[in-house]
PDB file of C-alpha atoms in Angstrom:
ATOM      1  CA  SER A   1       0.148   0.023  -0.009  1.00 91.00           C
ATOM      2  CA  LEU A   2       1.271   3.490  -0.861  1.00 91.00           C
ATOM      3  CA  THR A   3       0.515   6.274   1.708  1.00 95.00           C
ATOM      4  CA  THR A   4       1.841   9.728   2.183  1.00 95.00           C
ATOM      5  CA  ARG A   5       3.113   8.643   5.643  1.00 94.00           C
ATOM      6  CA  LEU A   6       3.205   5.559   7.876  1.00 93.00           C
ATOM      7  CA  PRO A   7       0.199   5.267  10.283  1.00 93.00           C
ATOM      8  CA  ARG A   8       0.606   5.192  13.962  1.00 94.00           C
ATOM      9  CA  ALA A   9      -0.784   2.505  16.357  1.00 93.00           C
ATOM     10  CA  GLY A  10      -4.523   2.602  16.218  1.00 96.00           C
ATOM     11  CA  GLU A  11      -4.577   5.010  13.287  1.00 95.00           C
ATOM     12  CA  THR A  12      -6.460   4.636   9.984  1.00 96.00           C
ATOM     13  CA  ILE A  13      -5.110   6.677   7.207  1.00 95.00           C
ATOM     14  CA  LEU A  14      -6.054   6.940   3.575  1.00 96.00           C
ATOM     15  CA  GLY A  15      -3.604   5.448   0.891  1.00 96.00           C
ATOM     16  CA  HIS A  16      -3.477   6.156  -2.767  1.00 94.00           C
ATOM     17  CA  LYS A  17      -2.468   2.829  -4.192  1.00 91.00           C
ATOM     18  CA  PHE A  18      -2.554  -0.904  -3.368  1.00 93.00           C
ATOM     19  CA  PHE A  19      -1.195  -3.626  -5.431  1.00 88.00           C
ATOM     20  CA  ILE A  20      -0.168  -7.267  -5.026  1.00 90.00           C
ATOM     21  CA  GLY A  21       3.357  -8.301  -6.377  1.00 90.00           C
ATOM     22  CA  PHE A  22       5.692 -10.997  -5.970  1.00 94.00           C
ATOM     23  CA  GLY A  23       8.245 -10.897  -3.436  1.00 91.00           C
ATOM     24  CA  GLY A  24      10.288 -13.067  -0.933  1.00 92.00           C
ATOM     25  CA  LYS A  25      14.031 -12.554  -0.461  1.00 94.00           C
ATOM     26  CA  GLY A  26      15.203 -15.794  -2.256  1.00 96.00           C
ATOM     27  CA  ALA A  27      12.833 -15.260  -5.107  1.00 97.00           C
ATOM     28  CA  ASN A  28      13.604 -11.622  -5.561  1.00 97.00           C
ATOM     29  CA  GLN A  29      17.310 -12.399  -5.611  1.00 98.00           C
ATOM     30  CA  CYS A  30      16.696 -15.236  -8.041  1.00 98.00           C
ATOM     31  CA  VAL A  31      14.667 -12.961 -10.440  1.00 98.00           C
ATOM     32  CA  GLN A  32      17.240 -10.090 -10.332  1.00 98.00           C
ATOM     33  CA  SER A  33      19.911 -12.702 -11.108  1.00 98.00           C
ATOM     34  CA  ALA A  34      17.959 -14.277 -13.858  1.00 98.00           C
ATOM     35  CA  ARG A  35      17.114 -10.915 -15.344  1.00 98.00           C
ATOM     36  CA  LEU A  36      20.945 -10.234 -15.629  1.00 98.00           C
ATOM     37  CA  GLY A  37      21.354 -13.487 -17.556  1.00 98.00           C
ATOM     38  CA  ALA A  38      22.174 -16.086 -14.920  1.00 98.00           C
ATOM     39  CA  LYS A  39      20.796 -19.703 -14.843  1.00 98.00           C
ATOM     40  CA  THR A  40      18.892 -19.837 -11.555  1.00 98.00           C
ATOM     41  CA  SER A  41      17.009 -22.282  -9.593  1.00 98.00           C
ATOM     42  CA  LEU A  42      14.853 -21.826  -6.595  1.00 98.00           C
ATOM     43  CA  ILE A  43      14.426 -24.319  -3.639  1.00 98.00           C
ATOM     44  CA  CYS A  44      11.418 -23.326  -1.892  1.00 98.00           C
ATOM     45  CA  LYS A  45       7.791 -24.232  -0.650  1.00 98.00           C
ATOM     46  CA  VAL A  46       4.613 -22.448  -1.540  1.00 98.00           C
ATOM     47  CA  GLY A  47       0.949 -23.173  -0.719  1.00 98.00           C
ATOM     48  CA  LYS A  48      -1.582 -25.114  -2.950  1.00 98.00           C
ATOM     49  CA  ASP A  49      -3.402 -21.782  -3.255  1.00 98.00           C
ATOM     50  CA  SER A  50      -3.920 -19.183  -5.795  1.00 97.00           C
ATOM     51  CA  PHE A  51      -1.008 -17.276  -4.610  1.00 97.00           C
ATOM     52  CA  GLY A  52       1.198 -20.316  -4.856  1.00 98.00           C
ATOM     53  CA  ASN A  53      -0.044 -21.136  -8.331  1.00 98.00           C
ATOM     54  CA  ASP A  54       0.535 -17.643  -9.475  1.00 97.00           C
ATOM     55  CA  TYR A  55       4.021 -17.836  -7.913  1.00 97.00           C
ATOM     56  CA  VAL A  56       5.180 -20.861  -9.795  1.00 98.00           C
ATOM     57  CA  GLU A  57       3.988 -19.235 -13.084  1.00 98.00           C
ATOM     58  CA  ASN A  58       5.897 -16.067 -12.089  1.00 98.00           C
ATOM     59  CA  LEU A  59       9.160 -18.001 -11.593  1.00 98.00           C
ATOM     60  CA  LYS A  60       8.669 -19.628 -14.927  1.00 98.00           C
ATOM     61  CA  LYS A  61       7.913 -16.299 -16.608  1.00 98.00           C
ATOM     62  CA  ASN A  62      11.211 -15.124 -15.349  1.00 98.00           C
ATOM     63  CA  GLY A  63      13.149 -18.141 -16.653  1.00 98.00           C
ATOM     64  CA  ILE A  64      13.838 -19.717 -13.200  1.00 98.00           C
ATOM     65  CA  SER A  65      13.918 -23.423 -12.791  1.00 98.00           C
ATOM     66  CA  THR A  66      10.966 -24.590 -10.671  1.00 98.00           C
ATOM     67  CA  ALA A  67      12.048 -28.229 -10.294  1.00 98.00           C
ATOM     68  CA  PHE A  68      12.403 -27.820  -6.511  1.00 98.00           C
ATOM     69  CA  VAL A  69       9.394 -25.506  -5.810  1.00 98.00           C
ATOM     70  CA  GLY A  70       7.125 -27.576  -3.697  1.00 98.00           C
ATOM     71  CA  GLN A  71       3.464 -26.964  -3.119  1.00 98.00           C
ATOM     72  CA  THR A  72       1.823 -27.934   0.334  1.00 98.00           C
ATOM     73  CA  THR A  73      -1.772 -28.126   1.486  1.00 98.00           C
ATOM     74  CA  ASP A  74      -0.433 -27.957   5.087  1.00 98.00           C
ATOM     75  CA  ALA A  75       0.015 -24.086   4.923  1.00 98.00           C
ATOM     76  CA  ALA A  76      -0.576 -21.057   2.959  1.00 98.00           C
ATOM     77  CA  THR A  77       1.937 -19.356   0.682  1.00 98.00           C
ATOM     78  CA  GLY A  78       4.081 -16.894   2.591  1.00 97.00           C
ATOM     79  CA  THR A  79       3.106 -13.311   2.477  1.00 95.00           C
ATOM     80  CA  ALA A  80       4.483  -9.938   3.366  1.00 89.00           C
ATOM     81  CA  SER A  81       2.317  -6.794   3.987  1.00 92.00           C
ATOM     82  CA  ILE A  82       4.109  -3.603   3.072  1.00 89.00           C
ATOM     83  CA  ILE A  83       3.295  -0.060   3.730  1.00 93.00           C
ATOM     84  CA  VAL A  84       5.278   2.483   1.846  1.00 89.00           C
ATOM     85  CA  ASN A  85       5.352   6.193   2.412  1.00 91.00           C
ATOM     86  CA  SER A  86       6.119   9.001  -0.057  1.00 90.00           C
ATOM     87  CA  GLU A  87       9.771   9.103   1.059  1.00 86.00           C
ATOM     88  CA  GLY A  88      10.094   5.475   0.057  1.00 81.00           C
ATOM     89  CA  GLN A  89      10.440   4.258   3.588  1.00 86.00           C
ATOM     90  CA  ASN A  90       8.413   1.082   4.497  1.00 85.00           C
ATOM     91  CA  VAL A  91       7.014  -1.034   7.291  1.00 88.00           C
ATOM     92  CA  ILE A  92       6.567  -4.790   6.681  1.00 87.00           C
ATOM     93  CA  VAL A  93       4.710  -7.700   8.287  1.00 91.00           C
ATOM     94  CA  ILE A  94       5.979 -11.089   7.275  1.00 90.00           C
ATOM     95  CA  VAL A  95       3.736 -14.353   7.561  1.00 95.00           C
ATOM     96  CA  PRO A  96       6.115 -17.185   6.347  1.00 95.00           C
ATOM     97  CA  GLY A  97       3.585 -19.925   6.057  1.00 97.00           C
ATOM     98  CA  ALA A  98       4.822 -22.739   3.644  1.00 98.00           C
ATOM     99  CA  ASN A  99       8.306 -21.317   3.766  1.00 97.00           C
ATOM    100  CA  LEU A 100       8.849 -22.835   7.107  1.00 97.00           C
ATOM    101  CA  LEU A 101       7.725 -26.319   5.917  1.00 98.00           C
ATOM    102  CA  LEU A 102      10.803 -26.570   3.625  1.00 98.00           C
ATOM    103  CA  ASP A 103      12.712 -29.534   5.216  1.00 97.00           C
ATOM    104  CA  PHE A 104      15.748 -31.717   4.765  1.00 97.00           C
ATOM    105  CA  GLU A 105      13.977 -34.148   2.563  1.00 97.00           C
ATOM    106  CA  ASP A 106      13.505 -31.303   0.064  1.00 98.00           C
ATOM    107  CA  LEU A 107      17.140 -30.324   0.203  1.00 96.00           C
ATOM    108  CA  LYS A 108      18.084 -33.966  -0.428  1.00 96.00           C
ATOM    109  CA  ARG A 109      16.057 -33.878  -3.626  1.00 96.00           C
ATOM    110  CA  ALA A 110      17.693 -30.879  -4.634  1.00 97.00           C
ATOM    111  CA  SER A 111      21.250 -32.002  -3.604  1.00 94.00           C
ATOM    112  CA  ASP A 112      22.557 -32.188  -7.108  1.00 93.00           C
ATOM    113  CA  VAL A 113      21.549 -28.763  -8.173  1.00 95.00           C
ATOM    114  CA  ILE A 114      22.913 -27.248  -4.862  1.00 94.00           C
ATOM    115  CA  CYS A 115      26.224 -29.054  -4.883  1.00 91.00           C
ATOM    116  CA  LYS A 116      26.949 -28.126  -8.621  1.00 92.00           C
ATOM    117  CA  ALA A 117      25.920 -24.374  -8.279  1.00 94.00           C
ATOM    118  CA  LYS A 118      28.599 -21.888  -8.543  1.00 93.00           C
ATOM    119  CA  VAL A 119      26.635 -19.570  -6.176  1.00 95.00           C
ATOM    120  CA  VAL A 120      24.231 -20.587  -3.480  1.00 95.00           C
ATOM    121  CA  VAL A 121      22.372 -17.873  -1.674  1.00 96.00           C
ATOM    122  CA  CYS A 122      20.652 -18.364   1.706  1.00 95.00           C
ATOM    123  CA  GLN A 123      18.212 -15.697   3.224  1.00 93.00           C
ATOM    124  CA  LEU A 124      16.973 -17.115   6.540  1.00 89.00           C
ATOM    125  CA  GLU A 125      13.249 -16.725   5.482  1.00 92.00           C
ATOM    126  CA  ILE A 126      13.040 -20.676   6.009  1.00 96.00           C
ATOM    127  CA  THR A 127      13.896 -22.913   9.100  1.00 96.00           C
ATOM    128  CA  PRO A 128      17.402 -21.743  10.185  1.00 95.00           C
ATOM    129  CA  ALA A 129      18.543 -25.531  10.383  1.00 96.00           C
ATOM    130  CA  VAL A 130      17.514 -26.082   6.926  1.00 97.00           C
ATOM    131  CA  SER A 131      19.479 -22.973   5.483  1.00 95.00           C
ATOM    132  CA  LEU A 132      22.354 -24.088   7.482  1.00 95.00           C
ATOM    133  CA  GLU A 133      22.260 -27.670   5.877  1.00 95.00           C
ATOM    134  CA  ALA A 134      22.120 -25.998   2.469  1.00 95.00           C
ATOM    135  CA  LEU A 135      25.204 -24.039   3.174  1.00 93.00           C
ATOM    136  CA  LYS A 136      27.143 -27.095   4.339  1.00 93.00           C
ATOM    137  CA  MET A 137      26.046 -29.061   1.209  1.00 92.00           C
ATOM    138  CA  ALA A 138      27.260 -26.172  -0.927  1.00 89.00           C
ATOM    139  CA  ARG A 139      30.157 -24.602   1.166  1.00 76.00           C
ATOM    140  CA  ALA A 140      29.159 -21.108  -0.487  1.00 53.00           C
ATOM    141  CA  SER A 141      26.560 -18.420   0.512  1.00 52.00           C
ATOM    142  CA  GLY A 142      24.576 -15.233   0.786  1.00 54.00           C
ATOM    143  CA  ALA A 143      22.308 -13.192   3.229  1.00 54.00           C
ATOM    144  CA  PRO A 144      20.690 -13.599   6.734  1.00 54.00           C
ATOM    145  CA  ALA A 145      19.643 -12.235  10.313  1.00 61.00           C
ATOM    146  CA  LEU A 146      18.444 -13.855  13.713  1.00 70.00           C
ATOM    147  CA  ALA A 147      19.730 -12.610  17.205  1.00 68.00           C
ATOM    148  CA  ASP A 148      20.922 -16.077  18.259  1.00 81.00           C
ATOM    149  CA  LEU A 149      22.284 -17.246  14.920  1.00 88.00           C
ATOM    150  CA  ASP A 150      24.210 -20.529  15.027  1.00 91.00           C
ATOM    151  CA  PRO A 151      27.878 -19.647  14.981  1.00 92.00           C
ATOM    152  CA  GLN A 152      28.498 -22.105  12.166  1.00 94.00           C
ATOM    153  CA  PHE A 153      26.386 -19.802   9.665  1.00 94.00           C
ATOM    154  CA  TYR A 154      29.420 -17.428   9.754  1.00 94.00           C
ATOM    155  CA  SER A 155      32.124 -20.110   9.046  1.00 93.00           C
ATOM    156  CA  TYR A 156      30.080 -21.746   6.350  1.00 93.00           C
ATOM    157  CA  SER A 157      29.538 -18.498   4.631  1.00 92.00           C
ATOM    158  CA  ASP A 158      31.920 -17.154   2.103  1.00 92.00           C
ATOM    159  CA  ILE A 159      30.308 -14.014   1.840  1.00 96.00           C
ATOM    160  CA  PHE A 160      28.004 -12.681   4.662  1.00 97.00           C
ATOM    161  CA  CYS A 161      25.895  -9.648   3.700  1.00 97.00           C
ATOM    162  CA  CYS A 162      23.597  -7.724   6.115  1.00 96.00           C
ATOM    163  CA  ASN A 163      21.701  -4.377   6.122  1.00 95.00           C
ATOM    164  CA  GLU A 164      21.909  -1.917   8.931  1.00 96.00           C
ATOM    165  CA  THR A 165      18.895  -3.430  10.855  1.00 93.00           C
ATOM    166  CA  GLU A 166      20.254  -7.008  10.448  1.00 94.00           C
ATOM    167  CA  ALA A 167      23.746  -5.927  11.403  1.00 96.00           C
ATOM    168  CA  GLU A 168      22.151  -4.693  14.790  1.00 96.00           C
ATOM    169  CA  ILE A 169      20.172  -7.757  15.407  1.00 95.00           C
ATOM    170  CA  LEU A 170      23.397  -9.790  14.913  1.00 95.00           C
ATOM    171  CA  THR A 171      25.948  -7.677  16.827  1.00 96.00           C
ATOM    172  CA  GLY A 172      23.956  -5.447  19.095  1.00 96.00           C
ATOM    173  CA  ILE A 173      25.669  -2.446  17.452  1.00 97.00           C
ATOM    174  CA  PRO A 174      23.217   0.135  16.034  1.00 97.00           C
ATOM    175  CA  VAL A 175      24.669   1.228  12.627  1.00 97.00           C
ATOM    176  CA  GLY A 176      24.223   4.989  12.222  1.00 95.00           C
ATOM    177  CA  ASN A 177      27.384   5.517  10.044  1.00 96.00           C
ATOM    178  CA  LEU A 178      30.413   4.124   8.337  1.00 96.00           C
ATOM    179  CA  GLU A 179      32.378   3.631  11.539  1.00 97.00           C
ATOM    180  CA  ASP A 180      29.584   1.508  13.157  1.00 97.00           C
ATOM    181  CA  ALA A 181      29.381  -0.616  10.090  1.00 98.00           C
ATOM    182  CA  GLU A 182      33.103  -1.151  10.237  1.00 98.00           C
ATOM    183  CA  LYS A 183      32.818  -2.310  13.887  1.00 97.00           C
ATOM    184  CA  VAL A 184      30.053  -4.694  12.757  1.00 98.00           C
ATOM    185  CA  GLY A 185      32.302  -5.923  10.038  1.00 98.00           C
ATOM    186  CA  ARG A 186      35.304  -6.606  12.386  1.00 98.00           C
ATOM    187  CA  MET A 187      33.075  -8.463  14.788  1.00 97.00           C
ATOM    188  CA  LEU A 188      31.569 -10.694  12.146  1.00 97.00           C
ATOM    189  CA  LEU A 189      35.131 -11.543  10.877  1.00 96.00           C
ATOM    190  CA  GLU A 190      35.868 -12.568  14.464  1.00 96.00           C
ATOM    191  CA  ARG A 191      33.031 -14.905  14.343  1.00 96.00           C
ATOM    192  CA  GLY A 192      34.494 -16.750  11.390  1.00 95.00           C
ATOM    193  CA  CYS A 193      33.255 -14.850   8.331  1.00 95.00           C
ATOM    194  CA  LYS A 194      35.686 -14.641   5.478  1.00 95.00           C
ATOM    195  CA  LEU A 195      34.043 -11.509   3.916  1.00 97.00           C
ATOM    196  CA  VAL A 196      31.464  -9.112   5.317  1.00 98.00           C
ATOM    197  CA  ILE A 197      29.296  -6.588   3.420  1.00 98.00           C
ATOM    198  CA  VAL A 198      27.100  -4.189   5.351  1.00 98.00           C
ATOM    199  CA  THR A 199      24.769  -2.555   3.153  1.00 97.00           C
ATOM    200  CA  LEU A 200      23.959   1.107   3.867  1.00 96.00           C
ATOM    201  CA  GLY A 201      20.962   2.018   1.749  1.00 93.00           C
ATOM    202  CA  ALA A 202      21.752   5.253  -0.131  1.00 94.00           C
ATOM    203  CA  GLU A 203      25.296   5.236   1.181  1.00 95.00           C
ATOM    204  CA  GLY A 204      26.224   2.096  -0.750  1.00 97.00           C
ATOM    205  CA  CYS A 205      28.125  -0.460   1.239  1.00 97.00           C
ATOM    206  CA  MET A 206      30.960  -1.254   3.601  1.00 98.00           C
ATOM    207  CA  MET A 207      33.118  -4.349   2.913  1.00 98.00           C
ATOM    208  CA  ILE A 208      35.862  -5.806   4.960  1.00 98.00           C
ATOM    209  CA  SER A 209      37.503  -9.300   4.690  1.00 97.00           C
ATOM    210  CA  VAL A 210      40.163 -11.641   6.124  1.00 96.00           C
ATOM    211  CA  GLU A 211      42.311 -10.718   3.047  1.00 95.00           C
ATOM    212  CA  GLU A 212      41.578  -7.124   3.139  1.00 94.00           C
ATOM    213  CA  PRO A 213      41.111  -6.199   6.856  1.00 95.00           C
ATOM    214  CA  ILE A 214      41.027  -2.559   5.965  1.00 96.00           C
ATOM    215  CA  PRO A 215      37.407  -1.600   5.620  1.00 97.00           C
ATOM    216  CA  LYS A 216      36.393  -0.253   2.266  1.00 97.00           C
ATOM    217  CA  HIS A 217      33.488   2.067   1.538  1.00 98.00           C
ATOM    218  CA  VAL A 218      31.713   1.361  -1.814  1.00 98.00           C
ATOM    219  CA  PRO A 219      29.311   4.388  -2.381  1.00 96.00           C
ATOM    220  CA  ALA A 220      26.164   4.215  -4.468  1.00 95.00           C
ATOM    221  CA  GLY A 221      25.264   6.808  -7.104  1.00 92.00           C
ATOM    222  CA  LYS A 222      22.754   9.530  -6.101  1.00 94.00           C
ATOM    223  CA  VAL A 223      19.282   8.829  -7.434  1.00 95.00           C
ATOM    224  CA  ARG A 224      15.783   9.818  -6.404  1.00 94.00           C
ATOM    225  CA  ALA A 225      14.232   6.897  -4.621  1.00 93.00           C
ATOM    226  CA  VAL A 226      10.625   6.033  -5.366  1.00 91.00           C
ATOM    227  CA  ASP A 227      10.361   2.779  -3.619  1.00 89.00           C
ATOM    228  CA  THR A 228      13.344   1.079  -1.750  1.00 90.00           C
ATOM    229  CA  THR A 229      11.320  -2.105  -1.172  1.00 87.00           C
ATOM    230  CA  GLY A 230      13.530  -5.139  -2.482  1.00 93.00           C
ATOM    231  CA  ALA A 231      16.734  -3.032  -3.063  1.00 96.00           C
ATOM    232  CA  GLY A 232      18.821  -5.333  -0.847  1.00 96.00           C
ATOM    233  CA  ASP A 233      17.549  -8.241  -2.772  1.00 97.00           C
ATOM    234  CA  SER A 234      18.244  -6.686  -6.086  1.00 98.00           C
ATOM    235  CA  PHE A 235      21.824  -6.021  -4.810  1.00 98.00           C
ATOM    236  CA  VAL A 236      22.346  -9.724  -3.580  1.00 98.00           C
ATOM    237  CA  GLY A 237      20.926 -11.051  -6.782  1.00 98.00           C
ATOM    238  CA  ALA A 238      23.282  -8.800  -8.876  1.00 98.00           C
ATOM    239  CA  LEU A 239      26.271  -9.966  -6.673  1.00 98.00           C
ATOM    240  CA  ALA A 240      25.434 -13.617  -7.169  1.00 98.00           C
ATOM    241  CA  PHE A 241      25.332 -13.087 -10.847  1.00 98.00           C
ATOM    242  CA  TYR A 242      28.811 -11.369 -10.778  1.00 98.00           C
ATOM    243  CA  LEU A 243      30.341 -14.137  -8.515  1.00 97.00           C
ATOM    244  CA  ALA A 244      29.142 -16.827 -10.938  1.00 97.00           C
ATOM    245  CA  TYR A 245      29.715 -15.135 -14.368  1.00 97.00           C
ATOM    246  CA  TYR A 246      32.580 -12.695 -13.651  1.00 97.00           C
ATOM    247  CA  PRO A 247      34.761 -14.650 -10.939  1.00 96.00           C
ATOM    248  CA  LYS A 248      37.801 -12.657 -12.065  1.00 97.00           C
ATOM    249  CA  LEU A 249      36.384  -9.061 -11.142  1.00 98.00           C
ATOM    250  CA  ALA A 250      37.768  -7.582  -8.043  1.00 97.00           C
ATOM    251  CA  MET A 251      35.246  -7.858  -5.155  1.00 97.00           C
ATOM    252  CA  GLU A 252      34.944  -4.211  -4.831  1.00 97.00           C
ATOM    253  CA  GLU A 253      34.076  -3.867  -8.555  1.00 98.00           C
ATOM    254  CA  MET A 254      31.347  -6.550  -8.258  1.00 98.00           C
ATOM    255  CA  ILE A 255      29.978  -4.530  -5.383  1.00 98.00           C
ATOM    256  CA  ARG A 256      30.189  -1.227  -7.149  1.00 98.00           C
ATOM    257  CA  LYS A 257      28.192  -2.776 -10.076  1.00 98.00           C
ATOM    258  CA  SER A 258      25.674  -4.322  -7.812  1.00 98.00           C
ATOM    259  CA  ASN A 259      25.082  -1.051  -6.165  1.00 98.00           C
ATOM    260  CA  CYS A 260      24.392   0.424  -9.614  1.00 98.00           C
ATOM    261  CA  ILE A 261      21.816  -2.254 -10.366  1.00 98.00           C
ATOM    262  CA  ALA A 262      20.087  -1.840  -6.976  1.00 98.00           C
ATOM    263  CA  SER A 263      19.893   1.909  -7.427  1.00 97.00           C
ATOM    264  CA  VAL A 264      18.196   1.285 -10.844  1.00 97.00           C
ATOM    265  CA  SER A 265      15.560  -0.678  -8.869  1.00 97.00           C
ATOM    266  CA  VAL A 266      14.758   1.971  -6.208  1.00 96.00           C
ATOM    267  CA  GLN A 267      13.595   4.216  -9.093  1.00 96.00           C
ATOM    268  CA  ALA A 268      10.496   2.365  -9.757  1.00 95.00           C
ATOM    269  CA  SER A 269       7.661   0.999  -7.701  1.00 90.00           C
ATOM    270  CA  GLY A 270       7.340  -2.594  -6.381  1.00 87.00           C
ATOM    271  CA  THR A 271       9.795  -5.188  -5.761  1.00 92.00           C
ATOM    272  CA  GLN A 272      10.520  -7.572  -8.595  1.00 96.00           C
ATOM    273  CA  SER A 273       8.562  -5.207 -10.964  1.00 95.00           C
ATOM    274  CA  SER A 274      11.414  -2.767 -10.422  1.00 97.00           C
ATOM    275  CA  TYR A 275      14.144  -5.103 -11.279  1.00 98.00           C
ATOM    276  CA  PRO A 276      16.020  -4.138 -14.424  1.00 98.00           C
ATOM    277  CA  TYR A 277      16.865  -6.589 -17.220  1.00 98.00           C
ATOM    278  CA  ARG A 278      20.390  -6.814 -18.673  1.00 98.00           C
ATOM    279  CA  LYS A 279      19.333  -5.231 -22.029  1.00 98.00           C
ATOM    280  CA  ASP A 280      18.035  -1.972 -20.132  1.00 97.00           C
ATOM    281  CA  LEU A 281      21.205  -1.480 -18.293  1.00 98.00           C
ATOM    282  CA  PRO A 282      24.504   0.432 -19.245  1.00 97.00           C
ATOM    283  CA  GLN A 283      26.478  -2.180 -21.121  1.00 97.00           C
ATOM    284  CA  ASP A 284      29.791  -1.198 -19.194  1.00 97.00           C
ATOM    285  CA  LEU A 285      28.275  -3.324 -16.354  1.00 98.00           C
ATOM    286  CA  PHE A 286      28.696  -6.411 -18.243  1.00 97.00           C
TER     287      PHE A 286
END
């Protein structure tokens, strides 16, 4: 729902637009990667309901393999209700539904695709133990946040990416500026991460790694944001694409290019509907 401002507790306000779109971190990241030209497969579970049916259709439309998209009658398709104000800020309520029913059996069925993938991205929108198992199967990863995250998540992730809110949940350090992000980065390296990226919205990202312990700020271009929903997923999806298809690029360069793609996404409404295709992007990104 689009409103001029976010409502306060108990308040009813008038919005000016309502639409239903496809979301979910993993699916978003998959769609952005696919639109850049990556060969992608999504391992997930949706309900045997109209949202679930439409979802499978949407993935196919985006050229994503649905071989491991299960449909269950035991829960509804996961949903997120998002309210966006005129500054592009949002509040979100997530109901995970069928997402939480993805289990070890589902992973076993998909083990071939998990083990052969160049890049495996996990989001923690499924049961944490299942995410961890997927990482162990692949020994390569993407982007989560829970306060009491199993320490193995850090050591099994090659790249650990979090936004300001997630960074605070994970470390207890509120991120208000670059120095805070650097503190978070150092703390996560100590927990066993090899490379940490803290995304900072309009400010771009901070990266720090075992190999390059001096933190680097990778700024994002200045754009007028219309809707920032899903920008982080656009970034992670783009990063996964570069890791898989341009492995020789310097990490800083991959992040800079991913920032560019995410900043294109915030200039349009919606989540997946705002994700650019390769053909519509500056060709120097490829």
